[in-house]
mmCIF file of C-alpha atoms in Angstrom:
data_model
loop_
_atom_site.group_PDB
_atom_site.id
_atom_site.type_symbol
_atom_site.label_atom_id
_atom_site.label_comp_id
_atom_site.label_asym_id
_atom_site.label_seq_id
_atom_site.Cartn_x
_atom_site.Cartn_y
_atom_site.Cartn_z
ATOM 1 C CA MET A 6 0.000 0.000 0.000
ATOM 2 C CA SER A 7 2.558 2.566 -1.037
ATOM 3 C CA ALA A 8 1.474 6.134 -1.728
ATOM 4 C CA GLU A 9 1.117 7.293 -5.311
ATOM 5 C CA PRO A 10 3.881 9.855 -5.810
ATOM 6 C CA ARG A 11 2.359 11.383 -8.955
ATOM 7 C CA LYS A 12 -1.022 12.047 -7.419
ATOM 8 C CA ARG A 13 -1.810 15.675 -6.638
ATOM 9 C CA ARG A 14 -2.256 15.993 -2.885
ATOM 10 C CA LEU A 15 -3.351 19.630 -3.175
ATOM 11 C CA GLU A 16 -6.176 21.431 -4.933
ATOM 12 C CA VAL A 17 -4.929 24.843 -5.976
ATOM 13 C CA GLU A 18 -7.175 27.721 -6.991
ATOM 14 C CA GLU A 19 -6.350 31.360 -7.736
ATOM 15 C CA ILE A 20 -8.702 33.896 -6.154
ATOM 16 C CA GLY A 21 -7.536 37.337 -7.303
ATOM 17 C CA ASP A 22 -3.810 37.343 -6.578
ATOM 18 C CA VAL A 23 -4.098 34.821 -3.738
ATOM 19 C CA THR A 24 -3.294 31.140 -4.229
ATOM 20 C CA VAL A 25 -5.843 29.155 -2.228
ATOM 21 C CA VAL A 26 -4.733 25.627 -1.403
ATOM 22 C CA ASN A 27 -7.017 22.823 -0.239
ATOM 23 C CA PHE A 28 -5.706 19.491 0.998
ATOM 24 C CA VAL A 29 -6.991 16.361 -0.690
ATOM 25 C CA ASP A 30 -6.191 14.175 2.334
ATOM 26 C CA ARG A 31 -8.298 14.182 5.481
ATOM 27 C CA LYS A 32 -5.419 12.746 7.491
ATOM 28 C CA ILE A 33 -2.073 14.460 7.066
ATOM 29 C CA LEU A 34 -0.244 11.867 9.105
ATOM 30 C CA ASP A 35 1.501 9.390 6.885
ATOM 31 C CA GLU A 36 5.201 10.179 6.475
ATOM 32 C CA GLN A 37 5.224 9.397 2.765
ATOM 33 C CA ASN A 38 2.184 11.568 2.093
ATOM 34 C CA ILE A 39 3.582 14.388 4.199
ATOM 35 C CA GLN A 40 6.773 14.277 2.165
ATOM 36 C CA ILE A 41 4.787 14.599 -1.076
ATOM 37 C CA ILE A 42 2.485 17.288 0.340
ATOM 38 C CA GLY A 43 5.579 19.193 1.498
ATOM 39 C CA GLU A 44 7.198 18.987 -1.937
ATOM 40 C CA GLN A 45 4.016 20.149 -3.657
ATOM 41 C CA LEU A 46 3.626 23.049 -1.207
ATOM 42 C CA PHE A 47 7.276 24.102 -1.604
ATOM 43 C CA GLU A 48 6.909 24.015 -5.409
ATOM 44 C CA LEU A 49 4.262 26.719 -5.145
ATOM 45 C CA VAL A 50 6.868 29.086 -3.721
ATOM 46 C CA ASP A 51 10.122 27.773 -5.220
ATOM 47 C CA ALA A 52 9.042 26.841 -8.758
ATOM 48 C CA GLU A 53 5.844 28.793 -9.332
ATOM 49 C CA GLY A 54 6.821 31.922 -7.408
ATOM 50 C CA LYS A 55 3.526 32.251 -5.550
ATOM 51 C CA LYS A 56 3.641 35.084 -3.032
ATOM 52 C CA LYS A 57 0.274 34.995 -1.314
ATOM 53 C CA ILE A 58 -0.734 31.556 -0.137
ATOM 54 C CA LEU A 59 -3.875 30.715 1.809
ATOM 55 C CA LEU A 60 -3.940 27.147 3.144
ATOM 56 C CA ASP A 61 -7.496 25.954 3.726
ATOM 57 C CA PHE A 62 -7.740 23.140 6.295
ATOM 58 C CA LYS A 63 -11.472 22.474 5.965
ATOM 59 C CA ASN A 64 -10.837 18.908 4.716
ATOM 60 C CA VAL A 65 -8.254 18.056 7.348
ATOM 61 C CA ASP A 66 -9.196 15.833 10.307
ATOM 62 C CA TYR A 67 -5.713 14.879 11.513
ATOM 63 C CA LEU A 68 -2.319 16.560 11.465
ATOM 64 C CA SER A 69 0.954 15.208 12.818
ATOM 65 C CA SER A 70 4.101 16.940 14.012
ATOM 66 C CA ALA A 71 5.844 16.050 10.745
ATOM 67 C CA ALA A 72 3.147 17.993 8.878
ATOM 68 C CA LEU A 73 3.676 20.950 11.246
ATOM 69 C CA GLY A 74 7.363 20.814 10.308
ATOM 70 C CA LYS A 75 6.504 21.167 6.613
ATOM 71 C CA LEU A 76 4.240 24.139 7.361
ATOM 72 C CA ILE A 77 7.037 25.839 9.317
ATOM 73 C CA THR A 78 9.432 25.357 6.389
ATOM 74 C CA LEU A 79 6.799 26.637 3.951
ATOM 75 C CA ASN A 80 6.251 29.722 6.106
ATOM 76 C CA LYS A 81 9.994 30.424 6.100
ATOM 77 C CA LYS A 82 10.183 29.992 2.332
ATOM 78 C CA ALA A 83 7.227 32.330 1.828
ATOM 79 C CA ASN A 84 8.738 34.979 4.124
ATOM 80 C CA THR A 85 12.180 34.694 2.500
ATOM 81 C CA SER A 86 10.700 35.284 -0.947
ATOM 82 C CA GLY A 87 8.786 38.314 0.285
ATOM 83 C CA GLY A 88 5.505 36.440 0.346
ATOM 84 C CA LYS A 89 2.929 35.633 2.999
ATOM 85 C CA LEU A 90 1.308 32.456 4.266
ATOM 86 C CA VAL A 91 -2.085 32.388 5.967
ATOM 87 C CA LEU A 92 -3.950 29.351 7.369
ATOM 88 C CA CYS A 93 -7.725 29.123 7.639
ATOM 89 C CA ASN A 94 -10.713 26.858 8.388
ATOM 90 C CA ILE A 95 -8.870 24.892 11.043
ATOM 91 C CA ARG A 96 -11.286 22.739 13.040
ATOM 92 C CA PRO A 97 -11.047 22.958 16.852
ATOM 93 C CA GLU A 98 -9.287 19.583 17.309
ATOM 94 C CA ILE A 99 -6.573 20.598 14.849
ATOM 95 C CA LYS A 100 -6.400 24.127 16.260
ATOM 96 C CA GLU A 101 -5.538 22.505 19.573
ATOM 97 C CA VAL A 102 -2.459 20.895 17.964
ATOM 98 C CA PHE A 103 -1.281 24.397 16.983
ATOM 99 C CA GLU A 104 -2.050 25.755 20.458
ATOM 100 C CA ILE A 105 -0.222 22.985 22.338
ATOM 101 C CA THR A 106 2.889 23.588 20.255
ATOM 102 C CA LYS A 107 2.396 27.385 20.466
ATOM 103 C CA LEU A 108 2.438 27.516 16.685
ATOM 104 C CA ASP A 109 -0.869 29.388 16.806
ATOM 105 C CA LYS A 110 1.320 32.408 17.616
ATOM 106 C CA PHE A 111 3.808 31.617 14.856
ATOM 107 C CA PHE A 112 1.344 31.238 11.968
ATOM 108 C CA LYS A 113 -1.260 33.703 10.802
ATOM 109 C CA ILE A 114 -4.470 31.765 11.385
ATOM 110 C CA LYS A 115 -7.845 33.080 10.254
ATOM 111 C CA GLU A 116 -11.326 31.769 10.861
ATOM 112 C CA ASP A 117 -12.444 31.025 7.306
ATOM 113 C CA GLU A 118 -11.521 31.535 3.669
ATOM 114 C CA GLN A 119 -13.154 34.949 3.399
ATOM 115 C CA VAL A 120 -11.326 36.369 6.427
ATOM 116 C CA GLY A 121 -8.183 34.606 5.227
ATOM 117 C CA LEU A 122 -8.369 36.367 1.850
ATOM 118 C CA GLN A 123 -8.816 39.730 3.585
ATOM 119 C CA ALA A 124 -5.563 39.141 5.460
ATOM 120 C CA PHE A 125 -3.695 39.721 2.183
ATOM 121 C CA ALA A 126 -5.454 43.036 1.411
ATOM 122 C CA MET B 17 6.262 -10.192 33.528
ATOM 123 C CA SER B 18 3.684 -7.547 34.357
ATOM 124 C CA ASP B 19 -0.061 -8.057 33.952
ATOM 125 C CA PHE B 20 0.143 -5.798 30.947
ATOM 126 C CA GLU B 21 2.759 -7.903 29.203
ATOM 127 C CA ASN B 22 0.920 -11.130 30.021
ATOM 128 C CA SER B 23 -2.382 -10.004 28.586
ATOM 129 C CA ALA B 24 -1.122 -7.792 25.752
ATOM 130 C CA LEU B 25 -1.595 -8.604 22.084
ATOM 131 C CA GLU B 26 1.574 -8.262 20.040
ATOM 132 C CA ILE B 27 2.221 -7.011 16.526
ATOM 133 C CA ILE B 28 5.739 -6.960 15.085
ATOM 134 C CA ILE B 29 6.420 -4.873 11.988
ATOM 135 C CA GLN B 30 9.373 -3.915 9.842
ATOM 136 C CA SER B 31 10.566 -0.316 9.829
ATOM 137 C CA ASP B 32 8.128 0.690 7.135
ATOM 138 C CA THR B 33 5.592 3.498 7.481
ATOM 139 C CA ALA B 34 3.080 1.577 5.334
ATOM 140 C CA GLU B 35 3.172 -1.195 7.955
ATOM 141 C CA ALA B 36 2.714 1.405 10.674
ATOM 142 C CA ARG B 37 -0.403 2.526 8.832
ATOM 143 C CA ARG B 38 -1.734 -1.035 8.892
ATOM 144 C CA VAL B 39 -1.165 -1.155 12.673
ATOM 145 C CA GLN B 40 -3.005 2.149 13.058
ATOM 146 C CA ASP B 41 -5.965 0.748 11.133
ATOM 147 C CA VAL B 42 -6.081 -2.423 13.255
ATOM 148 C CA LEU B 43 -5.946 -0.423 16.491
ATOM 149 C CA GLU B 44 -8.489 2.127 15.290
ATOM 150 C CA GLN B 45 -10.885 -0.699 14.444
ATOM 151 C CA GLY B 46 -10.337 -2.090 17.952
ATOM 152 C CA LEU B 47 -11.109 1.308 19.459
ATOM 153 C CA GLN B 48 -14.308 1.566 17.424
ATOM 154 C CA ASN B 49 -15.291 -1.939 18.579
ATOM 155 C CA VAL B 50 -15.080 -0.962 22.270
ATOM 156 C CA LYS B 51 -16.905 2.279 21.439
ATOM 157 C CA ALA B 52 -14.068 4.508 22.614
ATOM 158 C CA PRO B 53 -15.139 8.190 22.498
ATOM 159 C CA ASP B 54 -14.296 9.951 19.211
ATOM 160 C CA LYS B 55 -12.153 12.542 20.994
ATOM 161 C CA ASP B 56 -10.064 9.787 22.598
ATOM 162 C CA VAL B 57 -9.697 7.978 19.271
ATOM 163 C CA PHE B 58 -8.384 11.258 17.828
ATOM 164 C CA CYS B 59 -5.871 11.590 20.690
ATOM 165 C CA ILE B 60 -4.675 7.994 20.407
ATOM 166 C CA ARG B 61 -4.362 8.160 16.622
ATOM 167 C CA LEU B 62 -2.148 11.233 16.850
ATOM 168 C CA ALA B 63 0.013 9.856 19.665
ATOM 169 C CA LEU B 64 0.411 6.509 17.891
ATOM 170 C CA GLU B 65 1.489 8.173 14.686
ATOM 171 C CA GLU B 66 4.142 10.152 16.535
ATOM 172 C CA ALA B 67 5.382 7.137 18.518
ATOM 173 C CA LEU B 68 5.516 4.820 15.488
ATOM 174 C CA VAL B 69 7.310 7.422 13.363
ATOM 175 C CA ASN B 70 9.785 7.997 16.196
ATOM 176 C CA ALA B 71 10.464 4.244 16.436
ATOM 177 C CA ILE B 72 10.874 3.755 12.669
ATOM 178 C CA LYS B 73 12.670 6.987 11.783
ATOM 179 C CA HIS B 74 14.691 7.986 14.829
ATOM 180 C CA GLY B 75 15.000 4.614 16.593
ATOM 181 C CA ASN B 76 15.531 2.186 13.720
ATOM 182 C CA GLN B 77 16.831 4.868 11.320
ATOM 183 C CA MET B 78 14.444 3.551 8.620
ATOM 184 C CA GLU B 79 16.446 0.321 8.363
ATOM 185 C CA ILE B 80 13.794 -1.955 6.971
ATOM 186 C CA THR B 81 15.203 -5.130 8.576
ATOM 187 C CA LYS B 82 14.957 -3.652 12.057
ATOM 188 C CA LYS B 83 11.703 -4.412 13.818
ATOM 189 C CA VAL B 84 9.208 -2.397 15.798
ATOM 190 C CA PHE B 85 7.498 -4.377 18.571
ATOM 191 C CA ILE B 86 3.992 -3.297 19.515
ATOM 192 C CA LYS B 87 2.130 -4.680 22.513
ATOM 193 C CA TYR B 88 -1.282 -3.407 23.492
ATOM 194 C CA THR B 89 -4.315 -4.015 25.658
ATOM 195 C CA LEU B 90 -7.712 -2.532 25.067
ATOM 196 C CA ASP B 91 -10.934 -2.623 27.020
ATOM 197 C CA ALA B 92 -13.987 -0.406 27.386
ATOM 198 C CA ASP B 93 -12.212 2.050 29.701
ATOM 199 C CA VAL B 94 -8.545 2.119 28.867
ATOM 200 C CA PHE B 95 -6.067 1.605 26.033
ATOM 201 C CA GLU B 96 -2.461 0.813 26.812
ATOM 202 C CA ILE B 97 0.384 0.328 24.365
ATOM 203 C CA MET B 98 4.120 -0.291 24.421
ATOM 204 C CA ILE B 99 6.123 0.500 21.277
ATOM 205 C CA SER B 100 9.744 -0.663 21.215
ATOM 206 C CA ASP B 101 12.414 -0.319 18.549
ATOM 207 C CA GLU B 102 15.875 -1.761 17.981
ATOM 208 C CA GLY B 103 17.645 1.579 18.154
ATOM 209 C CA PRO B 104 20.102 2.780 20.800
ATOM 210 C CA GLY B 105 17.421 4.784 22.595
ATOM 211 C CA PHE B 106 17.433 8.429 23.647
ATOM 212 C CA ASP B 107 16.906 10.576 26.704
ATOM 213 C CA PRO B 108 13.459 12.174 26.421
ATOM 214 C CA ASN B 109 14.612 14.861 28.881
ATOM 215 C CA ASP B 110 17.243 15.973 26.338
ATOM 216 C CA VAL B 111 14.669 16.902 23.696
ATOM 217 C CA PRO B 112 14.642 20.712 23.481
ATOM 218 C CA ASP B 113 11.356 22.382 24.349
ATOM 219 C CA PRO B 114 9.841 23.148 20.925
ATOM 220 C CA THR B 115 7.762 25.968 22.390
ATOM 221 C CA ASP B 116 10.837 27.988 23.429
ATOM 222 C CA ILE B 117 11.170 31.054 21.235
ATOM 223 C CA GLU B 118 14.548 29.921 19.880
ATOM 224 C CA ASN B 119 13.120 26.513 18.908
ATOM 225 C CA LEU B 120 9.758 27.638 17.564
ATOM 226 C CA GLU B 121 10.962 27.706 13.966
ATOM 227 C CA ARG B 122 12.635 24.302 14.119
ATOM 228 C CA PRO B 123 10.648 21.888 11.982
ATOM 229 C CA CYS B 124 11.264 18.913 14.353
ATOM 230 C CA GLY B 125 10.784 18.032 18.026
ATOM 231 C CA ARG B 126 7.035 18.292 18.559
ATOM 232 C CA GLY B 127 6.089 14.618 18.445
ATOM 233 C CA LEU B 128 6.935 13.835 22.057
ATOM 234 C CA MET B 129 5.120 16.931 23.225
ATOM 235 C CA LEU B 130 1.960 15.910 21.387
ATOM 236 C CA MET B 131 2.193 12.342 22.766
ATOM 237 C CA ARG B 132 2.428 13.685 26.316
ATOM 238 C CA HIS B 133 -0.471 16.037 25.776
ATOM 239 C CA TYR B 134 -2.819 13.560 24.165
ATOM 240 C CA MET B 135 -2.194 10.473 26.312
ATOM 241 C CA THR B 136 -2.966 10.022 30.020
ATOM 242 C CA GLU B 137 0.512 8.596 30.699
ATOM 243 C CA VAL B 138 3.720 8.407 28.630
ATOM 244 C CA ASN B 139 6.784 6.654 30.034
ATOM 245 C CA TYR B 140 10.051 5.561 28.458
ATOM 246 C CA ASN B 141 12.252 2.682 29.580
ATOM 247 C CA SER B 142 15.670 3.548 30.972
ATOM 248 C CA ILE B 143 17.527 3.429 27.639
ATOM 249 C CA GLY B 144 14.743 5.192 25.776
ATOM 250 C CA ASN B 145 13.961 2.717 22.986
ATOM 251 C CA SER B 146 10.592 1.669 24.357
ATOM 252 C CA VAL B 147 7.649 3.917 25.147
ATOM 253 C CA ARG B 148 4.595 2.883 27.097
ATOM 254 C CA MET B 149 1.462 4.995 26.767
ATOM 255 C CA LYS B 150 -1.911 4.790 28.432
ATOM 256 C CA LYS B 151 -5.195 6.476 27.604
ATOM 257 C CA VAL B 152 -8.092 6.386 30.040
ATOM 258 C CA PHE B 153 -11.287 7.070 28.119
ATOM 259 C CA LYS B 154 -13.411 10.030 29.084
ATOM 260 C CA LYS B 155 -16.891 8.583 28.930
ATOM 261 C CA ALA B 156 -19.754 11.052 28.737
#
């Protein structure tokens, strides 16, 4: 049951000048998947030069520390390239993971997509 | 041998995250069967993922031939699990606090913290290559 490396793990949509990213997976736990998700997220900044990225977590039920690591790296990449990363639609159980690790203070987290989009205005 | 070790079911896997996923599925099914509360299933799933990844990645260094030994007991009130690897072990007290300002941007080091938060008890053996975790269910 190996993961399919070619499969898109992200759904990417442009709303104005903001790149809105939805996760395909409900559980961002599996190491292999996290690796692929990380690569696909980093490509948005490194290869495609996206500057304003809104990550929508509405599909996400689970998130592990390895996934948090990828988000931290993505945030650094976005900041280094003069861009901005915002997270939104995080359900309470997942929000708790950010709070425990104090990453709720590190990331810009907004309630929903609409408020998230306004954060780039 | 303790009562736990006498009554525990055992699963032995190779250092392969796909096998860890299979273990997660077996245990999650067991938790559903005893009607463990959803919130507790969430907590256990997260803690298990962290502990299994630690054993495979940090303990066994992803060496496929090295084994991860899983022993668990499960009843209507409590879930207990021991996950052991073939690595040299580590001192959990040496893991830097990931919530310190200087560590906040480090992409690693949060797994243990999440395990401790989400489980009722988390204890390592003296050399640090075996973790035992307990979750007492919060019934409504």
